[in-house]
Amino acid sequence: MLITINPKSQKPLYEQIVQQIKELVAKGILEEEEQLPSVRDLAAQIVMNPNTVSKAYKELERQGVIVTIRGKGTFVAEQSLREVDPKERQKIQEQLRQLVVEANYANVGRTEMIEWIEKEFEALGGSRDAD
């Protein structure tokens, strides 16, 4: 599993891990029911404090991206079992609203924004249409 941390980023380290694991799952690089490295193993791979990796795993588990089975390990959750948090969807909608405002001030048009969004979905391996 390839995770890279940017120590100069303003985003906390554990959030970088969360985002990258979610991206690996979305792209299909990490598949459903695939086992993840242990907290200690991943911490050693990316040269990070195990507490930071543990915090990331707890957040991923809270979001339903991964599941931990005692005595067996941590695995990518089945998509059908993932719960959709209405608050998370609302947060994404607010972030998008802010992005549209910023795009407007940067003279980025609707068509260009839609092209960018479609390009990002394609980079994730397709355009998942879920309601």
CSV table of C-alpha atoms in Angstrom, one decimal:
chain,number,residue,atom,x,y,z
A,1,MET,CA,0.0,0.0,0.0
A,2,LEU,CA,1.5,3.3,-1.1
A,3,ILE,CA,0.8,6.2,1.3
A,4,THR,CA,2.8,9.4,1.2
A,5,ILE,CA,2.7,12.0,3.8
A,6,ASN,CA,3.4,15.7,3.1
A,7,PRO,CA,4.8,17.2,6.3
A,8,LYS,CA,4.5,20.7,4.9
A,9,SER,CA,0.8,20.3,4.3
A,10,GLN,CA,-1.6,22.2,6.6
A,11,LYS,CA,-3.8,19.1,6.7
A,12,PRO,CA,-3.1,17.0,9.9
A,13,LEU,CA,-1.1,13.8,9.3
A,14,TYR,CA,-3.9,11.5,10.3
A,15,GLU,CA,-6.3,13.2,7.8
A,16,GLN,CA,-3.7,12.7,5.0
A,17,ILE,CA,-3.7,9.0,5.8
A,18,VAL,CA,-7.5,8.9,5.9
A,19,GLN,CA,-7.8,10.7,2.6
A,20,GLN,CA,-5.2,8.5,0.8
A,21,ILE,CA,-6.8,5.3,2.0
A,22,LYS,CA,-10.2,6.5,0.9
A,23,GLU,CA,-8.7,7.4,-2.5
A,24,LEU,CA,-7.1,3.9,-2.8
A,25,VAL,CA,-10.4,2.3,-2.0
A,26,ALA,CA,-12.3,4.5,-4.5
A,27,LYS,CA,-9.8,3.7,-7.2
A,28,GLY,CA,-10.1,0.0,-6.6
A,29,ILE,CA,-6.4,-0.3,-5.6
A,30,LEU,CA,-7.6,-1.5,-2.2
A,31,GLU,CA,-10.5,-3.9,-2.7
A,32,GLU,CA,-13.4,-4.8,-0.5
A,33,GLU,CA,-12.4,-7.3,2.3
A,34,GLU,CA,-8.7,-6.7,1.5
A,35,GLN,CA,-6.6,-6.7,4.7
A,36,LEU,CA,-4.7,-3.5,5.6
A,37,PRO,CA,-1.4,-3.5,7.3
A,38,SER,CA,-1.5,-3.4,11.1
A,39,VAL,CA,-1.1,0.0,12.7
A,40,ARG,CA,2.5,-0.7,13.6
A,41,ASP,CA,3.3,-2.1,10.2
A,42,LEU,CA,1.9,1.0,8.4
A,43,ALA,CA,3.5,3.3,10.9
A,44,ALA,CA,6.9,1.7,10.2
A,45,GLN,CA,6.3,1.9,6.4
A,46,ILE,CA,5.5,5.6,6.4
A,47,VAL,CA,7.8,6.4,9.3
A,48,MET,CA,5.1,7.8,11.6
A,49,ASN,CA,4.0,7.5,15.2
A,50,PRO,CA,1.7,4.5,15.6
A,51,ASN,CA,-0.7,6.8,17.5
A,52,THR,CA,-1.2,8.9,14.4
A,53,VAL,CA,-2.0,5.8,12.2
A,54,SER,CA,-4.3,4.5,14.9
A,55,LYS,CA,-6.2,7.8,14.9
A,56,ALA,CA,-6.5,7.5,11.1
A,57,TYR,CA,-7.8,3.9,11.3
A,58,LYS,CA,-10.3,4.9,14.0
A,59,GLU,CA,-11.6,7.7,11.8
A,60,LEU,CA,-11.8,5.4,8.8
A,61,GLU,CA,-13.7,2.8,10.9
A,62,ARG,CA,-16.1,5.5,12.1
A,63,GLN,CA,-16.8,6.5,8.5
A,64,GLY,CA,-17.4,2.8,7.6
A,65,VAL,CA,-14.5,2.6,5.2
A,66,ILE,CA,-12.7,-0.1,7.1
A,67,VAL,CA,-13.7,-2.7,9.7
A,68,THR,CA,-11.5,-4.3,12.4
A,69,ILE,CA,-12.1,-7.9,13.4
A,70,ARG,CA,-10.5,-8.7,16.7
A,71,GLY,CA,-7.7,-11.2,16.4
A,72,LYS,CA,-7.8,-11.1,12.6
A,73,GLY,CA,-6.9,-7.6,11.5
A,74,THR,CA,-8.3,-4.6,9.7
A,75,PHE,CA,-10.1,-4.9,6.4
A,76,VAL,CA,-11.7,-2.7,3.7
A,77,ALA,CA,-15.4,-2.7,4.4
A,78,GLU,CA,-17.9,-4.0,1.9
A,79,GLN,CA,-19.5,-1.1,0.1
A,80,SER,CA,-23.0,-2.4,0.7
A,81,LEU,CA,-22.3,-2.3,4.5
A,82,ARG,CA,-21.1,1.3,4.5
A,83,GLU,CA,-23.4,3.7,6.2
A,84,VAL,CA,-24.0,7.1,4.5
A,85,ASP,CA,-23.8,9.8,7.2
A,86,PRO,CA,-26.2,12.6,6.3
A,87,LYS,CA,-24.0,15.1,8.1
A,88,GLU,CA,-21.0,14.0,5.9
A,89,ARG,CA,-23.1,14.6,2.8
A,90,GLN,CA,-24.2,18.0,4.1
A,91,LYS,CA,-20.5,18.8,4.8
A,92,ILE,CA,-19.6,17.9,1.2
A,93,GLN,CA,-22.4,20.0,-0.2
A,94,GLU,CA,-21.2,23.0,1.8
A,95,GLN,CA,-17.6,22.5,0.6
A,96,LEU,CA,-18.9,22.4,-2.9
A,97,ARG,CA,-20.9,25.6,-2.4
A,98,GLN,CA,-17.7,27.3,-1.1
A,99,LEU,CA,-15.8,26.0,-4.1
A,100,VAL,CA,-18.4,27.3,-6.6
A,101,VAL,CA,-18.1,30.7,-5.0
A,102,GLU,CA,-14.3,30.7,-5.2
A,103,ALA,CA,-14.5,29.4,-8.8
A,104,ASN,CA,-16.9,32.3,-9.7
A,105,TYR,CA,-14.4,34.8,-8.4
A,106,ALA,CA,-11.6,33.1,-10.4
A,107,ASN,CA,-13.6,33.2,-13.6
A,108,VAL,CA,-14.0,29.5,-13.8
A,109,GLY,CA,-17.3,28.7,-15.6
A,110,ARG,CA,-19.9,26.1,-14.9
A,111,THR,CA,-18.9,24.0,-17.9
A,112,GLU,CA,-15.2,24.0,-16.9
A,113,MET,CA,-16.1,23.0,-13.3
A,114,ILE,CA,-18.3,20.1,-14.5
A,115,GLU,CA,-15.4,19.0,-16.7
A,116,TRP,CA,-13.1,19.0,-13.8
A,117,ILE,CA,-15.5,17.1,-11.6
A,118,GLU,CA,-16.0,14.5,-14.4
A,119,LYS,CA,-12.2,14.2,-14.8
A,120,GLU,CA,-11.8,13.5,-11.1
A,121,PHE,CA,-14.5,10.8,-11.1
A,122,GLU,CA,-12.8,9.2,-14.1
A,123,ALA,CA,-9.5,9.3,-12.2
A,124,LEU,CA,-11.2,7.3,-9.5
A,125,GLY,CA,-12.1,4.6,-12.0
A,126,GLY,CA,-15.6,5.7,-13.1
A,127,SER,CA,-18.5,7.8,-12.3
A,128,ARG,CA,-20.4,6.1,-9.4
A,129,ASP,CA,-24.0,7.3,-9.6
A,130,ALA,CA,-25.5,6.7,-6.2
A,131,ASP,CA,-28.6,8.5,-4.8
